[in-house]
Amino acid sequence: MFKGFTRFLHNPGEQLKSLLNSPVEASEALSPRIIPRSEHPVSRQQISDAALKVLYRLNSAGFGAFLVGGCIRDALLGKMPKDFDVATNATPEQVRDLFRNSRMIGRRFRIVHVRFGREVIEVTTFRGKPQDEHGDHIAQQSDAGLLLRDNVWGNIEEDALRRDFTVNALYYNIADFTIHDFANGARDIKSRTLRLIGDPATRYREDPVRMLRAVRFAAKLDFTIDPATEAPMFDLAPLLLQIPPARLFDEVLKLFMSGHGLITFRLLSHYNLFGMLFPEAEEAMADAAWAEELIELALTNTDKRIAEDRPVTPAFLLAAFLWAPVAHRQAELEREGMPAIPALQTAAQEVVSRQLEHTSIPKRFGMPMREIWELQTRLPMRRGKRAFQTREHPRFRAAYDLLLLREQAGELPRGLGDWWTAFQQGDEHEQRRLLQKVGSDPASQGDRRRKKRRKPRKTDP
Ligand code: ATP
Ligand code: MG
């Protein structure tokens, strides 16, 4: 299937040969190499009908229409593209006028979404260099300047050089099915190299999120980050602290919910990036070995579920990421005399509000996350009807999973997890027996014993 493409890479034309051999900076490669259809494997069968419709309609209206970014990169790697980004020289208004089913979104970065049922095709207009001859003029304007600056239209070459990695700057032309390669992206796909276009430190300063994208693509595609692209990351990692929490949360989802979470986590830690997203989790990992183990186990679980096409929720992962700081603070508050559940709630409140300065956590994940934490305090309390009530909680399953991981990570001795496993599997008779065991085993009474011990401590200085 990829013979043509490979042949192209192995037997490049003379012009290409000289390009490959000379140390031309990607940013200096002005005219593209054009890879004819016969020499690359991207076929229209890999492109969704919706994307084809958008491309053809733009094209027949006289505009240039290209697929660009992840879909072409993934198609060249033999993966099925999951979403399609279209780039064109039509302005957003022109695009909107061509498609009834379209909507212009974003102000700072205007793009058009064309909707076909559940599929959305993102159409962007070629952008020019941020600092071109208009730069000075626009920089003098405050808010409006910013808005204009990101919506300076350009040609396809300029658009290519504004993209992040060489492998993300390959354009598939619907007019003749060629691929236009402005930055040696085809070569980097072949050698599985992630390389920023232009000067890496400058590109990270322009947009620090590119550091997270480097790690995400390296993990997902099993690519090596080129040494020059890698080098500035260690020092520039703190620039992420300036990124709005909402944008970072979007990135967190992509980083950890795409099936390669464990390796992503290890790479993020390696480049000092994890601590920029979850500083308190990072601190807790330095304090207790189980904290890191817990995160690794949760990510292993999530990756496995994704591989098996089972549902995953960010609430569970977030609960695992932030559990160590919450547990640490809860223990502190309990030592000061606060009962276990209020201590947990207060600790959760404090840790979450500090976390929100780094990444937002939408309510739909934040609420279940807190419930999973609260259940950690309830799981040991099994007397009377409590075990049955806890068992019925909508978050019981996730909380039980977290409990198992805490035991596995070495935070807790094994035992409680097994008890709950048996309780869920047992019939009525077995459940009664298990509850009796709780009643007679002083070590598993949890709540009662703690309450008694707490009282004298209240008077402690
Ligand atoms: P995937 O969709 O598989 O995560 P992608 O490469 O398509 O990967 P998107 O976030 O969909 O990533 O972005 C589409 C394209 O837009 C990218 O391939 C890249 O060319 C460009 N792009 C996205 N984010 C940036 C950025 N921060 N800086 C420069 N270019 C970017
Ligand atoms: Mg994409």
Short mmCIF file of C-alpha atoms and ligand atoms in Angstrom, two decimals:
data_model
loop_
_atom_site.label_atom_id
_atom_site.label_comp_id
_atom_site.label_asym_id
_atom_site.label_seq_id
_atom_site.Cartn_x
_atom_site.Cartn_y
_atom_site.Cartn_z
CA MET A 1 0.00 0.00 0.00
CA PHE A 2 2.80 2.41 0.85
CA LYS A 3 5.13 1.27 -1.88
CA GLY A 4 4.65 4.43 -3.89
CA PHE A 5 5.37 6.66 -0.93
CA THR A 6 8.37 4.63 0.13
CA ARG A 7 9.67 4.62 -3.42
CA PHE A 8 9.36 8.37 -3.44
CA LEU A 9 11.39 8.60 -0.28
CA HIS A 10 14.01 6.11 -1.38
CA ASN A 11 14.45 7.38 -4.91
CA PRO A 12 13.78 11.06 -4.71
CA GLY A 13 14.25 13.22 -7.76
CA GLU A 14 17.43 15.18 -8.16
CA GLN A 15 15.92 18.32 -6.71
CA LEU A 16 14.69 16.43 -3.67
CA LYS A 17 18.03 14.71 -3.26
CA SER A 18 19.83 17.99 -3.02
CA LEU A 19 17.26 19.25 -0.54
CA LEU A 20 17.65 16.21 1.68
CA ASN A 21 21.42 16.43 1.63
CA SER A 22 21.75 20.12 2.28
CA PRO A 23 21.16 21.38 5.79
CA VAL A 24 18.27 23.57 4.69
CA GLU A 25 16.29 24.88 7.63
CA ALA A 26 12.66 23.87 7.36
CA SER A 27 11.68 27.50 7.64
CA GLU A 28 13.78 28.38 4.62
CA ALA A 29 12.22 25.81 2.32
CA LEU A 30 10.00 28.18 0.43
CA SER A 31 8.74 26.22 -2.52
CA PRO A 32 7.08 22.94 -1.68
CA ARG A 33 8.04 19.55 -2.85
CA ILE A 34 5.06 18.19 -4.67
CA ILE A 35 4.48 14.50 -4.18
CA PRO A 36 2.34 13.16 -7.03
CA ARG A 37 -0.57 10.84 -6.32
CA SER A 38 1.35 7.87 -7.74
CA GLU A 39 4.02 8.32 -5.09
CA HIS A 40 2.03 8.59 -1.88
CA PRO A 41 -0.52 6.27 -0.30
CA VAL A 42 -3.23 8.76 0.69
CA SER A 43 -6.41 7.76 -1.11
CA ARG A 44 -9.84 9.29 -1.12
CA GLN A 45 -11.10 6.13 0.55
CA GLN A 46 -9.39 7.28 3.74
CA ILE A 47 -11.20 10.61 3.59
CA SER A 48 -14.71 10.99 4.96
CA ASP A 49 -17.54 11.88 2.58
CA ALA A 50 -18.15 15.06 4.52
CA ALA A 51 -14.55 16.21 4.12
CA LEU A 52 -14.63 15.38 0.41
CA LYS A 53 -17.83 17.38 -0.04
CA VAL A 54 -16.26 20.44 1.59
CA LEU A 55 -13.10 20.13 -0.49
CA TYR A 56 -14.95 19.69 -3.79
CA ARG A 57 -17.36 22.52 -3.19
CA LEU A 58 -14.58 24.96 -2.28
CA ASN A 59 -12.66 23.82 -5.30
CA SER A 60 -15.49 24.19 -7.75
CA ALA A 61 -16.15 27.69 -6.38
CA GLY A 62 -12.65 28.53 -7.52
CA PHE A 63 -10.81 28.32 -4.20
CA GLY A 64 -7.82 26.24 -3.25
CA ALA A 65 -8.84 23.37 -0.96
CA PHE A 66 -6.44 21.18 1.00
CA LEU A 67 -6.52 18.64 3.79
CA VAL A 68 -3.81 19.42 6.30
CA GLY A 69 -2.52 18.42 9.72
CA GLY A 70 -3.22 15.28 11.66
CA CYS A 71 -5.36 13.59 9.01
CA ILE A 72 -2.64 13.61 6.34
CA ARG A 73 0.06 12.77 8.87
CA ASP A 74 -1.95 9.83 10.16
CA ALA A 75 -2.92 8.63 6.67
CA LEU A 76 0.75 8.61 5.66
CA LEU A 77 1.49 6.53 8.74
CA GLY A 78 -1.15 4.03 7.70
CA LYS A 79 -3.58 5.05 10.45
CA MET A 80 -7.21 5.86 9.78
CA PRO A 81 -7.57 9.64 10.22
CA LYS A 82 -10.13 10.54 12.87
CA ASP A 83 -10.94 14.11 11.99
CA PHE A 84 -10.31 16.32 8.99
CA ASP A 85 -8.94 19.83 8.89
CA VAL A 86 -9.36 21.78 5.68
CA ALA A 87 -7.21 24.76 4.72
CA THR A 88 -8.22 27.17 1.99
CA ASN A 89 -7.60 30.61 0.55
CA ALA A 90 -11.31 31.42 0.90
CA THR A 91 -12.01 33.83 3.77
CA PRO A 92 -14.23 32.64 6.63
CA GLU A 93 -17.09 34.73 5.20
CA GLN A 94 -16.68 33.12 1.80
CA VAL A 95 -16.63 29.67 3.36
CA ARG A 96 -19.72 30.42 5.39
CA ASP A 97 -21.56 31.61 2.31
CA LEU A 98 -20.78 28.36 0.50
CA PHE A 99 -22.18 26.08 3.21
CA ARG A 100 -25.58 26.48 4.75
CA ASN A 101 -24.63 24.01 7.46
CA SER A 102 -21.72 26.15 8.68
CA ARG A 103 -20.91 28.34 11.61
CA MET A 104 -18.10 30.80 12.20
CA ILE A 105 -16.44 30.27 15.55
CA GLY A 106 -13.68 31.90 17.55
CA ARG A 107 -12.73 35.56 17.58
CA ARG A 108 -9.02 35.49 18.17
CA PHE A 109 -8.66 32.65 15.69
CA ARG A 110 -11.63 32.66 13.33
CA ILE A 111 -12.50 29.34 11.73
CA VAL A 112 -15.59 27.84 10.16
CA HIS A 113 -17.21 24.61 11.28
CA VAL A 114 -19.16 22.80 8.60
CA ARG A 115 -21.48 20.23 10.08
CA PHE A 116 -22.71 17.00 8.50
CA GLY A 117 -24.76 15.10 11.04
CA ARG A 118 -22.34 14.35 13.86
CA GLU A 119 -19.24 15.08 11.84
CA VAL A 120 -17.72 18.54 11.90
CA ILE A 121 -15.18 19.65 9.32
CA GLU A 122 -12.97 22.48 10.47
CA VAL A 123 -12.13 24.96 7.70
CA THR A 124 -9.35 27.48 8.27
CA THR A 125 -8.18 30.26 6.00
CA PHE A 126 -4.44 30.36 5.23
CA ARG A 127 -2.74 32.55 7.79
CA GLY A 128 0.15 34.87 7.21
CA LYS A 129 3.21 35.51 9.32
CA PRO A 130 2.33 37.13 12.64
CA GLN A 131 5.07 39.74 12.17
CA ASP A 132 4.71 40.78 8.56
CA GLU A 133 4.59 44.30 7.23
CA HIS A 134 1.24 44.82 8.95
CA GLY A 135 2.78 43.82 12.27
CA ASP A 136 3.76 47.26 13.55
CA HIS A 137 0.54 48.84 12.55
CA ILE A 138 -1.51 46.15 14.23
CA ALA A 139 0.62 45.89 17.34
CA GLN A 140 -0.31 49.49 18.12
CA GLN A 141 -3.89 48.46 18.58
CA SER A 142 -4.68 46.80 21.86
CA ASP A 143 -7.51 44.28 21.91
CA ALA A 144 -8.41 44.73 18.31
CA GLY A 145 -4.75 44.34 17.43
CA LEU A 146 -4.63 40.92 18.96
CA LEU A 147 -7.76 39.91 17.18
CA LEU A 148 -6.44 41.13 13.85
CA ARG A 149 -3.02 39.70 14.29
CA ASP A 150 -4.28 36.16 14.50
CA ASN A 151 -6.52 36.66 11.53
CA VAL A 152 -3.99 37.98 9.08
CA TRP A 153 -4.62 35.96 5.96
CA GLY A 154 -1.71 34.66 3.98
CA ASN A 155 -0.77 32.23 1.29
CA ILE A 156 -0.25 28.51 1.65
CA GLU A 157 3.53 28.82 2.15
CA GLU A 158 3.07 31.24 5.02
CA ASP A 159 0.35 29.05 6.45
CA ALA A 160 2.68 26.05 6.37
CA LEU A 161 5.45 27.84 8.24
CA ARG A 162 3.06 28.90 11.02
CA ARG A 163 2.16 25.30 11.80
CA ASP A 164 3.93 23.52 14.61
CA PHE A 165 5.67 20.35 13.44
CA THR A 166 6.99 19.48 9.99
CA VAL A 167 4.79 16.38 9.89
CA ASN A 168 1.73 18.56 10.53
CA ALA A 169 2.47 20.81 7.54
CA LEU A 170 1.66 18.40 4.71
CA TYR A 171 -1.15 19.56 2.43
CA TYR A 172 -3.25 17.23 0.30
CA ASN A 173 -4.60 19.07 -2.74
CA ILE A 174 -8.05 17.93 -3.81
CA ALA A 175 -7.52 19.42 -7.29
CA ASP A 176 -4.90 16.86 -8.32
CA PHE A 177 -4.44 14.59 -5.26
CA THR A 178 -0.83 15.70 -4.79
CA ILE A 179 0.72 16.34 -1.40
CA HIS A 180 2.55 19.64 -0.91
CA ASP A 181 5.43 19.40 1.52
CA PHE A 182 6.81 22.75 2.63
CA ALA A 183 8.95 21.71 5.57
CA ASN A 184 10.40 18.28 4.87
CA GLY A 185 7.51 16.64 6.63
CA ALA A 186 7.62 13.54 4.41
CA ARG A 187 11.21 12.90 5.39
CA ASP A 188 10.34 13.26 9.09
CA ILE A 189 7.39 10.90 8.77
CA LYS A 190 9.71 8.34 7.27
CA SER A 191 12.25 8.66 10.11
CA ARG A 192 9.49 9.08 12.72
CA THR A 193 10.89 12.38 13.91
CA LEU A 194 9.01 15.20 15.55
CA ARG A 195 10.63 18.47 14.55
CA LEU A 196 9.34 21.98 15.09
CA ILE A 197 9.33 24.25 12.07
CA GLY A 198 11.72 27.16 12.64
CA ASP A 199 13.65 27.98 15.81
CA PRO A 200 12.29 25.75 18.59
CA ALA A 201 12.74 28.14 21.52
CA THR A 202 11.00 30.91 19.56
CA ARG A 203 8.15 28.62 18.61
CA TYR A 204 7.66 27.50 22.24
CA ARG A 205 7.68 31.10 23.41
CA GLU A 206 5.05 31.96 20.81
CA ASP A 207 2.88 29.16 22.15
CA PRO A 208 4.08 27.05 25.09
CA VAL A 209 1.30 24.50 24.50
CA ARG A 210 3.49 23.24 21.65
CA MET A 211 5.62 21.55 24.33
CA LEU A 212 2.60 19.50 25.38
CA ARG A 213 1.80 18.77 21.75
CA ALA A 214 5.36 17.52 21.20
CA VAL A 215 4.97 15.06 24.04
CA ARG A 216 1.49 14.04 22.97
CA PHE A 217 2.50 13.25 19.40
CA ALA A 218 5.74 11.55 20.48
CA ALA A 219 3.72 9.23 22.73
CA LYS A 220 0.84 8.65 20.36
CA LEU A 221 2.83 8.16 17.16
CA ASP A 222 5.89 6.59 18.78
CA PHE A 223 8.07 9.32 17.28
CA THR A 224 11.41 10.61 18.54
CA ILE A 225 11.57 14.29 19.38
CA ASP A 226 14.46 15.78 17.43
CA PRO A 227 17.28 16.92 19.78
CA ALA A 228 16.97 20.59 18.80
CA THR A 229 13.20 20.47 19.32
CA GLU A 230 13.67 18.69 22.63
CA ALA A 231 16.46 20.78 24.14
CA PRO A 232 14.61 23.98 25.11
CA MET A 233 11.69 22.15 26.73
CA PHE A 234 13.32 21.55 30.12
CA ASP A 235 13.94 25.26 30.65
CA LEU A 236 10.83 26.62 28.99
CA ALA A 237 8.36 24.31 30.75
CA PRO A 238 7.35 27.06 33.26
CA LEU A 239 5.94 29.14 30.38
CA LEU A 240 2.94 26.83 30.59
CA LEU A 241 1.95 28.59 33.80
CA GLN A 242 0.83 31.53 31.62
CA ILE A 243 -1.65 29.52 29.58
CA PRO A 244 -5.34 29.91 30.44
CA PRO A 245 -6.57 26.97 32.59
CA ALA A 246 -9.39 26.15 30.18
CA ARG A 247 -7.00 25.61 27.30
CA LEU A 248 -4.75 23.47 29.47
CA PHE A 249 -7.67 21.32 30.51
CA ASP A 250 -8.48 20.64 26.86
CA GLU A 251 -4.88 19.56 26.40
CA VAL A 252 -4.99 17.38 29.52
CA LEU A 253 -7.90 15.46 28.05
CA LYS A 254 -6.03 14.91 24.80
CA LEU A 255 -2.86 13.94 26.65
CA PHE A 256 -4.38 11.35 28.93
CA MET A 257 -7.54 10.13 27.24
CA SER A 258 -6.10 9.00 23.92
CA GLY A 259 -4.89 5.56 24.88
CA HIS A 260 -1.23 6.39 25.50
CA GLY A 261 -1.56 8.00 28.91
CA LEU A 262 1.18 6.12 30.73
CA ILE A 263 3.95 6.89 28.27
CA THR A 264 2.64 10.46 27.97
CA PHE A 265 2.86 10.85 31.75
CA ARG A 266 6.43 9.57 31.83
CA LEU A 267 7.48 11.91 29.03
CA LEU A 268 5.76 14.88 30.68
CA SER A 269 7.57 14.12 33.93
CA HIS A 270 10.85 13.77 32.08
CA TYR A 271 10.53 17.26 30.56
CA ASN A 272 9.33 18.88 33.84
CA LEU A 273 5.96 19.46 32.23
CA PHE A 274 3.73 17.37 34.48
CA GLY A 275 4.36 19.65 37.43
CA MET A 276 3.22 22.64 35.39
CA LEU A 277 -0.17 21.00 34.97
CA PHE A 278 -0.56 19.32 38.37
CA PRO A 279 1.91 20.95 40.79
CA GLU A 280 0.49 19.45 43.97
CA ALA A 281 0.42 15.97 42.49
CA GLU A 282 4.06 16.44 41.57
CA GLU A 283 4.93 17.54 45.12
CA ALA A 284 3.08 14.57 46.58
CA MET A 285 5.05 12.24 44.33
CA ALA A 286 8.26 13.59 45.79
CA ASP A 287 6.95 12.84 49.30
CA ALA A 288 5.54 9.35 48.83
CA ALA A 289 6.44 6.65 46.33
CA TRP A 290 2.88 5.33 46.31
CA ALA A 291 1.59 8.62 44.88
CA GLU A 292 3.43 8.15 41.60
CA GLU A 293 2.60 4.46 41.52
CA LEU A 294 -1.09 5.29 41.94
CA ILE A 295 -1.02 7.65 38.95
CA GLU A 296 0.82 5.10 36.84
CA LEU A 297 -1.67 2.39 37.73
CA ALA A 298 -4.64 4.62 36.96
CA LEU A 299 -3.17 5.50 33.57
CA THR A 300 -2.39 1.84 32.85
CA ASN A 301 -6.02 1.05 33.61
CA THR A 302 -7.30 3.85 31.41
CA ASP A 303 -5.05 2.91 28.50
CA LYS A 304 -6.21 -0.70 28.77
CA ARG A 305 -9.87 0.28 28.80
CA ILE A 306 -9.42 2.48 25.75
CA ALA A 307 -7.64 -0.35 23.93
CA GLU A 308 -10.63 -2.57 24.72
CA ASP A 309 -13.12 0.10 23.60
CA ARG A 310 -14.57 0.34 27.08
CA PRO A 311 -15.80 3.68 28.42
CA VAL A 312 -13.41 5.88 30.40
CA THR A 313 -14.04 9.00 32.40
CA PRO A 314 -11.65 11.85 33.11
CA ALA A 315 -13.21 12.07 36.60
CA PHE A 316 -11.54 8.83 37.63
CA LEU A 317 -8.12 9.87 36.32
CA LEU A 318 -8.36 13.29 37.92
CA ALA A 319 -9.40 11.66 41.19
CA ALA A 320 -6.26 9.50 41.01
CA PHE A 321 -3.96 12.39 40.01
CA LEU A 322 -5.05 14.56 42.92
CA TRP A 323 -5.71 11.87 45.50
CA ALA A 324 -2.33 12.07 47.25
CA PRO A 325 -2.55 15.81 47.97
CA VAL A 326 -6.18 15.43 49.08
CA ALA A 327 -5.39 12.47 51.34
CA HIS A 328 -2.40 14.29 52.80
CA ARG A 329 -4.47 17.35 53.67
CA GLN A 330 -7.34 15.25 54.99
CA ALA A 331 -4.97 13.46 57.37
CA GLU A 332 -3.64 16.81 58.59
CA LEU A 333 -7.14 18.11 59.27
CA GLU A 334 -8.07 14.91 61.07
CA ARG A 335 -5.02 15.24 63.27
CA GLU A 336 -6.31 18.70 64.14
CA GLY A 337 -9.53 17.04 65.28
CA MET A 338 -11.85 17.35 62.31
CA PRO A 339 -14.04 14.27 61.66
CA ALA A 340 -13.09 12.22 58.61
CA ILE A 341 -15.81 13.30 56.17
CA PRO A 342 -15.69 17.05 56.75
CA ALA A 343 -11.90 16.76 56.68
CA LEU A 344 -12.11 15.10 53.29
CA GLN A 345 -14.52 17.71 51.99
CA THR A 346 -12.38 20.58 53.20
CA ALA A 347 -9.23 19.01 51.79
CA ALA A 348 -10.95 18.45 48.45
CA GLN A 349 -12.14 22.03 48.37
CA GLU A 350 -8.67 23.39 49.06
CA VAL A 351 -6.83 21.16 46.62
CA VAL A 352 -9.35 21.70 43.83
CA SER A 353 -9.40 25.46 44.18
CA ARG A 354 -5.61 25.58 43.89
CA GLN A 355 -5.69 23.18 40.95
CA LEU A 356 -8.16 25.41 39.11
CA GLU A 357 -5.44 28.04 38.79
CA HIS A 358 -3.63 25.59 36.51
CA THR A 359 -6.26 23.56 34.71
CA SER A 360 -9.95 24.12 34.81
CA ILE A 361 -12.07 21.12 35.82
CA PRO A 362 -15.59 21.32 34.40
CA LYS A 363 -18.34 20.50 36.90
CA ARG A 364 -19.35 17.38 35.03
CA PHE A 365 -15.97 15.90 35.99
CA GLY A 366 -15.38 17.79 39.23
CA MET A 367 -18.52 16.55 40.95
CA PRO A 368 -17.95 12.84 40.33
CA MET A 369 -14.27 13.30 41.21
CA ARG A 370 -15.21 14.59 44.67
CA GLU A 371 -17.70 11.78 45.11
CA ILE A 372 -15.03 9.23 44.31
CA TRP A 373 -12.85 10.83 47.00
CA GLU A 374 -15.63 10.98 49.56
CA LEU A 375 -16.37 7.32 49.02
CA GLN A 376 -12.76 6.51 49.96
CA THR A 377 -13.71 7.62 53.46
CA ARG A 378 -17.00 5.72 53.35
CA LEU A 379 -15.67 2.44 52.01
CA PRO A 380 -14.17 1.37 55.37
CA MET A 381 -17.45 2.15 57.16
CA ARG A 382 -19.51 -0.93 56.53
CA ARG A 383 -21.64 -1.51 59.63
CA GLY A 384 -25.40 -1.81 59.62
CA LYS A 385 -26.89 -0.69 56.35
CA ARG A 386 -23.85 1.32 55.33
CA ALA A 387 -22.22 -1.24 53.06
CA PHE A 388 -25.49 -1.60 51.16
CA GLN A 389 -25.92 2.16 50.84
CA THR A 390 -22.36 2.63 49.64
CA ARG A 391 -22.82 -0.22 47.17
CA GLU A 392 -25.77 1.67 45.63
CA HIS A 393 -23.88 4.93 45.16
CA PRO A 394 -23.60 5.83 41.45
CA ARG A 395 -19.86 6.35 41.92
CA PHE A 396 -19.31 3.13 43.87
CA ARG A 397 -17.65 1.27 41.04
CA ALA A 398 -15.13 4.03 40.31
CA ALA A 399 -14.44 4.47 44.02
CA TYR A 400 -13.89 0.73 44.48
CA ASP A 401 -11.50 0.76 41.50
CA LEU A 402 -9.55 3.60 43.09
CA LEU A 403 -9.44 1.73 46.40
CA LEU A 404 -7.94 -1.31 44.65
CA LEU A 405 -5.29 0.88 43.03
CA ARG A 406 -4.45 2.52 46.37
CA GLU A 407 -3.83 -0.90 47.85
CA GLN A 408 -1.85 -1.99 44.82
CA ALA A 409 0.24 1.18 44.96
CA GLY A 410 1.09 0.48 48.59
CA GLU A 411 -0.77 3.36 50.19
CA LEU A 412 -2.99 0.97 52.10
CA PRO A 413 -2.48 -2.61 53.24
CA ARG A 414 -4.49 -5.10 51.21
CA GLY A 415 -7.77 -6.27 52.70
CA LEU A 416 -10.55 -3.76 52.32
CA GLY A 417 -10.51 -4.13 48.53
CA ASP A 418 -10.82 -7.91 48.81
CA TRP A 419 -13.67 -7.49 51.27
CA TRP A 420 -15.57 -5.34 48.78
CA THR A 421 -14.81 -7.73 45.95
CA ALA A 422 -16.29 -10.59 48.00
CA PHE A 423 -19.24 -8.44 49.08
CA GLN A 424 -20.15 -7.62 45.49
CA GLN A 425 -19.82 -11.19 44.34
CA GLY A 426 -21.46 -12.83 47.35
CA ASP A 427 -25.09 -13.87 47.70
CA GLU A 428 -27.20 -12.65 50.60
CA HIS A 429 -25.84 -15.31 52.93
CA GLU A 430 -22.25 -14.50 52.10
CA GLN A 431 -22.90 -10.78 52.50
CA ARG A 432 -24.31 -11.36 55.97
CA ARG A 433 -21.25 -13.39 56.87
CA LEU A 434 -18.96 -10.62 55.59
CA LEU A 435 -20.82 -8.01 57.59
CA GLN A 436 -20.52 -10.12 60.73
CA LYS A 437 -16.82 -10.30 60.12
CA VAL A 438 -16.69 -6.50 60.07
CA GLY A 439 -18.61 -6.43 63.35
CA SER A 440 -16.21 -8.77 65.11
CA ASP A 441 -12.95 -7.61 63.62
CA PRO A 442 -11.75 -4.54 65.45
CA ALA A 443 -9.30 -3.75 62.65
CA SER A 444 -12.09 -3.25 60.15
CA GLN A 445 -14.38 -1.05 62.22
CA GLY A 446 -12.73 2.04 60.89
CA ASP A 447 -15.14 4.82 61.73
CA ARG A 448 -16.00 3.89 65.31
CA ARG A 449 -12.48 3.43 66.48
CA ARG A 450 -11.37 6.65 64.93
CA LYS A 451 -14.17 8.63 66.54
CA LYS A 452 -13.19 7.38 69.98
CA ARG A 453 -9.56 8.15 69.45
CA ARG A 454 -10.25 11.60 68.13
CA LYS A 455 -11.89 13.01 71.25
CA PRO A 456 -8.92 13.35 73.55
CA ARG A 457 -6.95 14.83 70.64
CA LYS A 458 -9.36 17.75 70.40
CA THR A 459 -7.85 19.09 73.57
CA ASP A 460 -4.31 18.58 72.34
CA PRO A 461 -2.47 21.86 71.81
P1 ATP B 1 -4.85 15.30 16.25
O1 ATP B 1 -6.11 15.93 15.72
O2 ATP B 1 -4.57 13.94 15.79
O3 ATP B 1 -4.69 15.47 17.71
P2 ATP B 1 -3.62 17.41 14.73
O4 ATP B 1 -2.21 17.57 14.26
O5 ATP B 1 -4.67 17.36 13.68
O6 ATP B 1 -3.62 16.14 15.64
P3 ATP B 1 -5.05 19.65 15.77
O7 ATP B 1 -5.03 20.21 17.16
O8 ATP B 1 -6.31 19.08 15.23
O9 ATP B 1 -3.89 18.58 15.75
O10 ATP B 1 -4.52 20.81 14.82
C1 ATP B 1 -4.60 20.73 13.41
C2 ATP B 1 -3.35 21.35 12.80
O11 ATP B 1 -3.26 22.72 13.14
C3 ATP B 1 -2.04 20.75 13.27
O12 ATP B 1 -1.68 19.61 12.54
C4 ATP B 1 -1.08 21.88 13.04
O13 ATP B 1 -0.72 21.96 11.68
C5 ATP B 1 -1.92 23.09 13.38
N1 ATP B 1 -1.78 23.48 14.79
C6 ATP B 1 -2.57 23.10 15.83
N2 ATP B 1 -2.16 23.63 16.99
C7 ATP B 1 -1.08 24.38 16.70
C8 ATP B 1 -0.21 25.19 17.47
N3 ATP B 1 -0.38 25.34 18.79
N4 ATP B 1 0.79 25.82 16.84
C9 ATP B 1 0.95 25.70 15.49
N5 ATP B 1 0.18 24.94 14.73
C10 ATP B 1 -0.82 24.29 15.30
MG MG B 2 -6.82 17.33 14.00
#
